Coordinates of C-alpha atoms and ligand atoms in Angstrom, one line a residue:
M17 CA -45.2 65.0 114.3
S18 CA -45.6 68.9 114.0
K19 CA -48.5 69.9 111.8
A20 CA -48.1 71.4 108.4
H21 CA -48.3 75.0 107.4
F22 CA -50.3 74.4 104.0
G23 CA -52.6 72.0 102.2
L24 CA -52.9 71.5 98.6
I25 CA -55.8 69.4 97.2
G26 CA -55.2 68.4 93.7
L27 CA -52.1 67.2 92.1
G28 CA -52.2 68.4 88.4
V29 CA -49.3 70.2 87.1
M30 CA -50.2 73.8 88.5
G31 CA -51.2 71.9 92.0
E32 CA -47.6 70.1 92.1
N33 CA -45.4 73.0 91.3
L34 CA -47.4 75.6 93.6
V35 CA -46.9 73.2 96.5
L36 CA -43.2 73.0 95.6
N37 CA -43.0 76.8 95.7
A38 CA -44.9 77.1 99.0
E39 CA -42.3 74.1 100.4
R40 CA -39.2 76.5 98.8
N41 CA -40.5 79.2 100.7
G42 CA -40.4 77.4 104.1
F43 CA -44.2 76.2 104.0
S44 CA -44.1 72.7 105.1
S45 CA -47.1 71.0 103.1
V46 CA -49.6 68.2 103.0
V47 CA -51.1 67.2 99.7
Y48 CA -54.3 65.3 98.9
N49 CA -55.2 63.8 95.7
R50 CA -58.5 61.8 94.8
T51 CA -56.6 58.9 93.7
F52 CA -53.9 58.2 96.3
A53 CA -51.5 56.6 93.6
K54 CA -50.8 60.0 92.1
T55 CA -49.7 61.6 95.7
E56 CA -47.3 58.5 96.0
T57 CA -46.1 59.3 92.5
F58 CA -45.4 62.9 93.4
L59 CA -44.1 62.3 96.8
N60 CA -41.6 59.7 95.3
G61 CA -40.4 61.9 92.5
P62 CA -40.7 65.8 92.7
G63 CA -41.7 65.8 96.4
I64 CA -39.1 63.5 97.6
G65 CA -36.8 64.9 100.6
K66 CA -39.1 67.9 100.8
S67 CA -41.3 68.8 103.8
I68 CA -44.2 67.6 101.9
R69 CA -46.4 65.0 103.3
G70 CA -49.5 63.1 101.7
A71 CA -52.9 62.2 103.1
K72 CA -55.2 59.2 102.0
N73 CA -58.0 60.6 102.9
L74 CA -59.5 64.2 104.1
Q75 CA -59.7 63.4 107.6
E76 CA -56.0 62.4 107.6
F77 CA -55.4 65.8 105.3
V78 CA -57.1 68.3 107.8
D79 CA -55.6 66.6 110.9
K80 CA -51.9 66.8 109.3
L81 CA -52.8 70.8 109.2
E82 CA -51.9 73.5 111.6
R83 CA -54.9 75.8 112.7
P84 CA -56.4 77.7 111.1
R85 CA -56.2 75.8 108.0
R86 CA -54.9 77.0 104.8
I87 CA -56.2 75.0 102.0
L88 CA -55.5 75.7 98.4
M89 CA -57.8 73.9 95.8
M90 CA -56.2 73.3 92.4
V91 CA -59.0 71.3 90.7
K92 CA -61.2 71.4 87.5
A93 CA -63.1 75.0 87.8
G94 CA -67.2 74.0 87.9
A95 CA -68.8 70.8 89.5
A96 CA -65.5 69.7 90.7
T97 CA -64.9 72.4 92.7
D98 CA -68.3 72.6 94.3
A99 CA -67.9 68.8 94.8
V100 CA -64.5 69.3 96.7
I101 CA -65.9 72.1 98.8
E102 CA -68.8 69.7 99.8
Q103 CA -66.6 67.0 100.6
I104 CA -64.1 69.1 102.9
S105 CA -66.6 71.2 104.5
P106 CA -67.5 68.7 107.1
F107 CA -63.9 68.5 108.3
L108 CA -63.1 72.1 108.7
Q109 CA -63.6 74.2 111.7
E110 CA -64.1 77.9 112.2
G111 CA -61.5 80.4 111.1
D112 CA -60.1 77.7 108.4
L113 CA -59.6 78.8 105.0
L114 CA -60.2 77.5 101.6
I115 CA -58.4 79.0 98.5
D116 CA -59.6 78.4 94.8
G117 CA -56.5 78.4 92.7
G118 CA -58.4 77.3 89.4
N119 CA -60.1 79.2 86.7
S120 CA -63.5 79.7 88.1
A121 CA -66.0 81.8 86.9
F122 CA -66.2 84.9 89.1
K123 CA -70.1 84.4 89.8
D124 CA -69.4 81.1 91.2
T125 CA -66.9 82.5 93.5
E126 CA -69.2 85.1 94.5
R127 CA -71.8 82.4 95.6
R128 CA -68.8 80.3 97.3
V129 CA -67.7 83.2 99.0
A130 CA -70.8 84.3 100.7
Q131 CA -71.8 80.5 101.3
L132 CA -68.5 79.7 103.2
E133 CA -67.9 82.8 105.0
S134 CA -71.7 82.3 106.2
K135 CA -70.3 79.1 107.7
S136 CA -67.5 80.8 109.7
F137 CA -64.8 79.7 107.0
G138 CA -62.7 81.7 104.7
Y139 CA -62.7 81.5 101.1
I140 CA -60.6 83.3 98.7
G141 CA -61.2 83.0 94.8
M142 CA -57.6 83.2 93.3
G143 CA -56.7 83.6 89.9
V144 CA -53.0 82.3 89.2
S145 CA -51.3 82.9 86.0
G146 CA -48.0 82.1 84.9
G147 CA -48.3 78.4 83.6
A148 CA -46.2 75.5 84.8
K149 CA -43.0 77.4 85.1
G150 CA -44.8 80.4 86.7
A151 CA -46.4 78.2 89.5
L152 CA -42.9 76.8 90.4
E153 CA -40.8 79.6 90.1
G154 CA -43.2 82.5 90.9
P155 CA -46.7 83.3 89.7
S156 CA -48.7 86.3 89.4
M157 CA -51.7 85.7 91.7
M158 CA -54.9 87.6 92.1
P159 CA -56.7 86.7 95.0
G160 CA -60.1 88.0 96.1
G161 CA -62.6 87.5 99.0
T162 CA -62.7 89.3 102.5
K163 CA -59.9 91.3 103.7
A164 CA -59.7 89.2 106.8
S165 CA -59.2 85.9 104.6
Y166 CA -56.7 87.7 102.5
D167 CA -54.4 88.8 105.4
A168 CA -54.4 85.2 106.8
I169 CA -52.4 84.0 103.5
E170 CA -50.6 87.2 102.7
S171 CA -47.4 86.5 104.2
M172 CA -47.1 83.3 102.3
L173 CA -48.7 84.5 98.9
T174 CA -45.8 87.4 98.9
K175 CA -43.1 84.9 99.1
M176 CA -44.5 82.5 96.5
A177 CA -45.4 85.3 93.9
A178 CA -43.1 86.6 91.1
Q179 CA -41.1 89.4 92.2
V180 CA -40.6 92.7 90.3
E181 CA -38.5 95.8 91.1
D182 CA -41.7 97.5 92.9
G183 CA -42.5 94.2 95.0
P184 CA -44.4 90.9 94.7
C185 CA -46.8 90.0 91.9
V186 CA -49.9 89.5 94.2
T187 CA -52.2 92.0 96.1
Y188 CA -55.6 92.0 97.7
I189 CA -57.8 92.3 94.7
G190 CA -61.1 93.3 96.3
P191 CA -64.4 91.4 97.7
G192 CA -66.2 88.4 96.1
G193 CA -65.3 87.0 92.8
S194 CA -63.1 89.9 92.2
G195 CA -60.0 87.9 92.0
H196 CA -61.3 85.5 89.4
F197 CA -62.7 88.5 87.5
V198 CA -59.6 90.1 87.3
K199 CA -57.9 86.6 86.1
T200 CA -60.9 86.3 83.5
V201 CA -60.1 89.8 82.1
H202 CA -56.3 88.9 82.1
N203 CA -57.0 85.9 79.8
G204 CA -59.2 87.8 77.8
I205 CA -56.3 90.2 77.0
E206 CA -54.0 87.4 76.6
Y207 CA -56.4 85.8 73.6
G208 CA -56.2 89.2 72.1
I209 CA -52.4 89.6 72.0
E210 CA -52.1 85.9 70.8
Q211 CA -54.5 86.3 68.0
I212 CA -52.6 89.8 67.0
L213 CA -49.0 87.8 67.1
A214 CA -50.9 85.2 64.7
E215 CA -52.1 87.6 62.3
A216 CA -48.4 89.2 61.9
Y217 CA -47.0 85.7 61.8
D218 CA -49.3 84.9 58.7
L219 CA -48.9 87.9 56.9
M220 CA -45.3 87.7 57.2
K221 CA -45.3 83.9 55.9
R222 CA -48.4 84.5 53.5
V223 CA -47.6 87.7 51.8
C224 CA -44.1 88.5 52.1
G225 CA -43.1 84.7 52.0
M226 CA -40.8 84.7 55.1
N227 CA -39.8 81.4 56.5
G228 CA -39.8 80.4 60.3
D229 CA -36.3 81.9 61.2
Q230 CA -36.9 85.2 59.5
I231 CA -40.3 85.7 61.3
A232 CA -38.4 84.5 64.3
D233 CA -35.9 87.2 63.9
I234 CA -38.5 90.0 63.8
M235 CA -40.2 88.7 66.9
G236 CA -36.7 88.9 68.6
Y237 CA -36.2 92.5 67.3
W238 CA -39.6 93.5 68.5
N239 CA -39.1 91.7 71.8
S240 CA -36.0 94.1 72.3
T241 CA -38.5 97.2 71.8
E242 CA -40.2 98.8 74.8
E243 CA -43.5 98.8 73.1
L244 CA -43.4 94.9 72.3
S245 CA -41.0 93.6 75.0
S246 CA -43.1 90.9 76.7
Y247 CA -43.6 87.1 77.3
L248 CA -45.6 86.2 74.6
V249 CA -43.5 87.8 71.9
E250 CA -40.7 85.8 73.3
I251 CA -42.5 82.6 73.1
T252 CA -43.6 83.2 70.0
E253 CA -40.1 83.6 68.9
A254 CA -39.3 80.3 70.4
C255 CA -42.4 78.4 68.9
L256 CA -41.3 79.5 65.6
R257 CA -37.7 78.5 65.9
T258 CA -38.6 75.0 67.0
K259 CA -37.9 72.0 64.3
D260 CA -39.3 68.7 64.4
S261 CA -36.2 66.6 65.1
T262 CA -37.1 64.2 62.3
D263 CA -37.2 66.2 59.4
G264 CA -36.0 69.8 60.6
I265 CA -39.4 71.1 59.5
N266 CA -40.8 74.1 61.6
V267 CA -43.1 72.2 64.2
V268 CA -45.4 75.3 63.8
E269 CA -46.2 74.5 60.5
K270 CA -47.4 70.8 61.9
I271 CA -49.8 71.9 64.3
M272 CA -53.6 71.7 63.2
D273 CA -54.7 75.4 62.8
K274 CA -57.8 74.9 65.5
A275 CA -57.1 77.0 68.3
G276 CA -58.7 75.5 71.6
Q277 CA -60.4 77.5 74.7
K278 CA -61.3 76.7 78.0
G279 CA -63.8 79.7 79.1
T280 CA -62.1 82.7 80.2
G281 CA -61.9 84.5 76.8
L282 CA -65.8 83.7 76.4
W283 CA -66.6 85.0 79.8
T284 CA -64.5 88.0 79.3
V285 CA -66.5 88.9 76.2
V286 CA -69.9 88.0 77.9
S287 CA -68.9 90.2 80.8
A288 CA -68.4 93.2 78.6
L289 CA -71.5 92.8 76.8
E290 CA -73.5 92.6 80.2
L291 CA -71.3 95.7 81.5
G292 CA -71.7 97.7 78.3
A293 CA -67.8 97.6 77.8
S294 CA -66.3 97.7 74.4
V295 CA -64.0 95.0 73.7
P296 CA -63.7 94.4 70.0
T297 CA -60.1 93.3 69.8
I298 CA -60.7 90.6 72.5
Y299 CA -64.0 89.6 70.9
A300 CA -62.0 89.2 67.6
S301 CA -59.5 87.1 69.0
L302 CA -62.5 84.8 70.6
N303 CA -64.1 84.7 67.1
G304 CA -60.7 84.0 65.3
R305 CA -60.5 80.6 67.6
V306 CA -64.1 79.8 66.9
M307 CA -63.8 80.4 63.2
S308 CA -60.4 78.3 63.2
S309 CA -62.4 75.5 64.8
M310 CA -64.5 75.2 61.6
K311 CA -61.8 73.5 59.6
T312 CA -64.1 71.2 57.3
Q313 CA -66.3 74.2 56.3
R314 CA -63.1 76.4 55.5
L315 CA -61.7 73.9 53.6
K316 CA -64.8 73.5 51.7
A317 CA -65.3 77.2 51.4
E318 CA -61.6 77.8 50.3
S319 CA -62.3 76.1 46.8
I320 CA -65.8 78.3 46.2
L321 CA -65.1 81.4 47.5
K322 CA -62.5 83.4 45.6
G323 CA -60.6 86.5 47.2
P324 CA -59.1 89.3 45.4
P325 CA -56.3 88.4 43.2
V326 CA -53.1 88.5 45.2
K327 CA -51.2 91.7 45.1
T328 CA -48.1 92.6 46.8
L329 CA -48.5 94.4 50.5
D330 CA -45.6 96.8 52.0
L331 CA -45.3 95.5 55.2
G332 CA -41.9 97.2 55.7
S333 CA -38.7 95.4 55.6
F334 CA -36.4 93.2 57.5
D335 CA -34.1 96.0 58.3
D336 CA -36.9 98.5 59.6
G337 CA -38.3 95.6 62.0
M338 CA -41.6 95.6 59.5
A339 CA -42.2 99.1 60.4
P340 CA -46.0 99.3 59.4
L341 CA -46.5 95.7 60.8
M342 CA -45.1 96.5 64.3
D343 CA -47.4 99.8 64.0
A344 CA -50.2 97.4 63.9
V345 CA -49.2 94.7 66.4
V346 CA -48.4 97.7 68.9
L347 CA -51.5 99.3 68.6
S348 CA -53.8 96.4 68.6
T349 CA -51.9 95.2 71.6
I350 CA -52.4 98.6 73.1
S351 CA -56.0 97.9 72.7
S352 CA -56.3 94.9 73.8
Y353 CA -54.5 96.2 77.2
A354 CA -57.3 99.1 77.2
Q355 CA -60.1 97.0 76.4
G356 CA -59.4 94.9 79.3
M357 CA -58.6 97.7 81.6
E358 CA -61.9 99.6 80.5
L359 CA -63.6 96.5 81.5
L360 CA -62.3 96.2 84.9
R361 CA -63.1 99.6 85.5
K362 CA -67.0 99.4 84.8
A363 CA -66.9 96.1 86.6
S364 CA -65.3 97.7 89.6
N365 CA -67.9 100.1 89.5
E366 CA -70.9 97.9 88.8
Y367 CA -70.0 95.3 91.5
N368 CA -68.4 97.8 93.9
Y369 CA -65.0 96.0 93.8
K370 CA -63.1 99.2 94.2
L371 CA -60.3 97.7 92.0
N372 CA -56.8 99.6 92.2
M373 CA -55.8 99.8 88.5
P374 CA -52.2 100.7 89.2
S375 CA -51.8 97.8 91.5
I376 CA -53.5 95.1 89.0
A377 CA -51.1 96.5 86.3
Q378 CA -48.0 95.9 88.8
I379 CA -49.1 92.3 89.6
W380 CA -49.2 91.8 85.8
K381 CA -45.7 92.9 85.2
G382 CA -43.9 89.4 86.5
G383 CA -45.1 85.8 86.5
C384 CA -48.0 86.0 84.5
I385 CA -48.8 85.3 80.6
I386 CA -49.2 88.9 79.9
R387 CA -46.3 90.3 81.4
S388 CA -44.8 93.0 79.2
R389 CA -42.6 96.1 79.6
L390 CA -46.1 98.0 78.4
L391 CA -47.5 97.3 81.8
S392 CA -45.2 99.9 83.6
R393 CA -46.7 102.3 81.1
I394 CA -50.1 101.1 82.1
Q395 CA -49.2 101.5 85.8
D396 CA -47.8 105.0 85.1
A397 CA -51.0 105.9 83.4
Y398 CA -53.3 104.9 86.3
R399 CA -51.1 106.7 88.8
L400 CA -51.2 109.8 87.0
D401 CA -54.7 109.8 86.7
S402 CA -56.7 106.9 88.8
K403 CA -60.0 107.8 87.2
L404 CA -58.6 107.6 83.4
T405 CA -61.5 106.4 81.4
N406 CA -59.4 104.7 78.7
L407 CA -55.5 103.9 78.4
L408 CA -55.9 105.6 74.7
I409 CA -55.9 109.1 76.2
D410 CA -53.0 108.9 78.4
P411 CA -50.3 111.2 77.0
W412 CA -47.9 108.2 76.2
F413 CA -50.4 106.1 74.8
A414 CA -52.0 108.8 73.0
E415 CA -48.5 109.7 71.2
Q416 CA -48.4 106.0 70.2
V417 CA -51.8 105.9 68.8
N418 CA -51.0 109.3 66.8
R419 CA -47.7 108.0 65.5
R420 CA -48.7 104.4 64.4
L421 CA -52.0 104.8 63.4
P422 CA -51.1 105.2 59.6
G423 CA -49.0 102.1 60.0
L424 CA -51.9 99.9 61.2
A425 CA -54.4 101.6 58.6
K426 CA -51.9 100.8 56.0
V427 CA -51.7 97.1 57.1
V428 CA -55.4 96.5 57.4
A429 CA -56.3 98.3 54.0
G430 CA -53.4 96.2 52.4
A431 CA -54.6 93.1 54.0
A432 CA -58.2 93.6 52.8
E433 CA -56.7 94.2 49.2
V434 CA -54.7 90.9 49.4
G435 CA -57.6 89.0 51.1
M436 CA -56.3 88.2 54.3
P437 CA -58.2 87.9 57.4
V438 CA -56.8 90.2 60.2
P439 CA -59.6 90.4 62.7
C440 CA -57.6 92.1 65.6
F441 CA -56.0 94.6 63.6
S442 CA -59.0 95.5 61.6
S443 CA -61.1 95.6 65.0
S444 CA -58.4 97.7 66.9
L445 CA -58.5 100.2 64.0
D446 CA -62.1 100.7 64.1
Y447 CA -61.8 100.5 67.8
I448 CA -59.6 103.4 67.6
N449 CA -61.1 105.3 64.9
S450 CA -64.7 105.1 66.4
Y451 CA -63.2 106.0 69.9
R452 CA -61.3 109.2 68.5
T453 CA -64.7 110.3 66.8
G454 CA -66.7 113.1 68.6
R455 CA -69.7 112.7 66.4
L456 CA -70.5 109.1 65.1
P457 CA -73.3 108.2 62.9
Q458 CA -75.7 106.6 65.6
N459 CA -77.8 109.7 65.1
L460 CA -79.2 107.9 62.0
V461 CA -79.7 104.7 63.7
Q462 CA -81.4 107.0 66.5
A463 CA -83.8 108.3 63.6
M464 CA -84.3 104.9 62.3
R465 CA -85.6 103.5 65.6
D466 CA -87.8 106.6 66.3
C467 CA -89.0 106.1 62.6
F468 CA -90.2 102.5 62.9
G469 CA -90.6 102.2 66.9
S470 CA -91.3 105.8 68.3
H471 CA -88.3 104.9 70.6
T472 CA -87.6 108.9 70.7
Y473 CA -84.1 110.6 70.4
E474 CA -82.2 113.5 72.1
R475 CA -81.2 116.5 70.2
I476 CA -77.5 118.3 70.3
D477 CA -79.3 121.9 70.1
M478 CA -81.9 121.5 72.9
D479 CA -82.8 119.5 75.8
G480 CA -85.6 117.3 76.1
V481 CA -86.8 113.9 74.4
F482 CA -88.4 114.0 70.8
H483 CA -90.3 112.2 68.5
T484 CA -90.8 112.9 65.0
D485 CA -93.6 112.0 62.5
W486 CA -90.9 110.5 59.8
I487 CA -93.2 109.1 57.2
K488 CA -96.1 111.5 56.3
Ligands
3PG505 C1 -55.1 79.5 81.3 O1 -55.5 80.2 82.0 O2 -55.4 78.1 81.4 C2 -54.7 79.9 80.0 O3 -53.8 81.0 80.0 C3 -55.6 80.1 79.0 O4 -56.6 79.3 78.8 P1 -57.0 78.9 77.2 O5 -56.3 79.3 75.8 O6 -56.8 77.1 77.2 O7 -58.6 79.3 77.0

């Protein structure tokens, strides 16, 4: 029997769908799962009648693969990934290639690339976004590692990826853990946009008294605009329209208000802090999830801490698409992308990843969770100026900021007056206002530091380092 082109370890929903995707694109496959029962269920179910075979153990798995072997691991990030690498390594031969398609921490991937490449195996750390449907129909993929390893799988990945007007949603990201780093930041941006849409929903529901279908109509309208047309707005509309079949009540209203997380949003914020990148919108979304999980405390505090007496808040009307609220959503979404891209730029310099910013925007245009029409503008902005320091100052984005800032300010001020939390909107407003301020008050911070700790300061009227005896 001829050897298969491609091997998959880990038959979770993402693994299953990726192997079906590979097979559909002409790559015969072998699958291995820790429990063979799962393999059998898959082969007799979605895998039936396809060029996909199973293996009971790793020896059989590698024996069924053509050389050099191309093996995708879709297992839990962390210790489980290390365990699989350790188990399969004795069966690998020079030139064989392991691909980690999970959400691994990029520093783990750095270590694994160095470790595996030193044994003459290839190793690719690849971010995969698109959820279960994307994995099956065409995800966005962010592979990092050596260029030689990428070249060995390029033809397969370009066929499997989502396709947009200017090509497949996959490209060589860069060395080491760069692929997983880019996926981590992708998820940080995703956290931001999810929280932004949740804040808009909360204001429309609690301040304007709109029901699920009315809010969904606004989402539908926003999704028809260039600025907000995106997968996340599209699924928000779908979520808001879904009714419980038993009583017709919106399912969203029955969901516990505690958001989970698997780590990538946290890693984005930690990396930003380490690299000195400013990501307040993304941080606010992460903190929103942390605060949401404190349900018992919040319920207790609700009866003790009183907000201002509720007033009305002008968020626009149904007919103008809730114009000021749309301004807030657009500018906060732009802030989330701008902060993520800025973090990528800093990481690229720090870790020598040589990230190609227009290409990253391009591969996010299809298949992934943050796909949106804005990404074409982001791609254009970095094509126009490959060294762009911040998206906000690109001419198209600057025009958006200048036009929509009053709307964002109005929403944040109004939300504060009625006592509604809008962490991403307010962080984005502060982010933009800080970024557009040539002289910030940190001169006074420097004075205080010098006063109590002789930390010295620079002056704007002469060169040098200065200290003042502040308290005579
Ligand atoms: C994922 O990569 O699984 C999701 O896109 C985001 O993860 P989380 O919201 O569960 O952290």
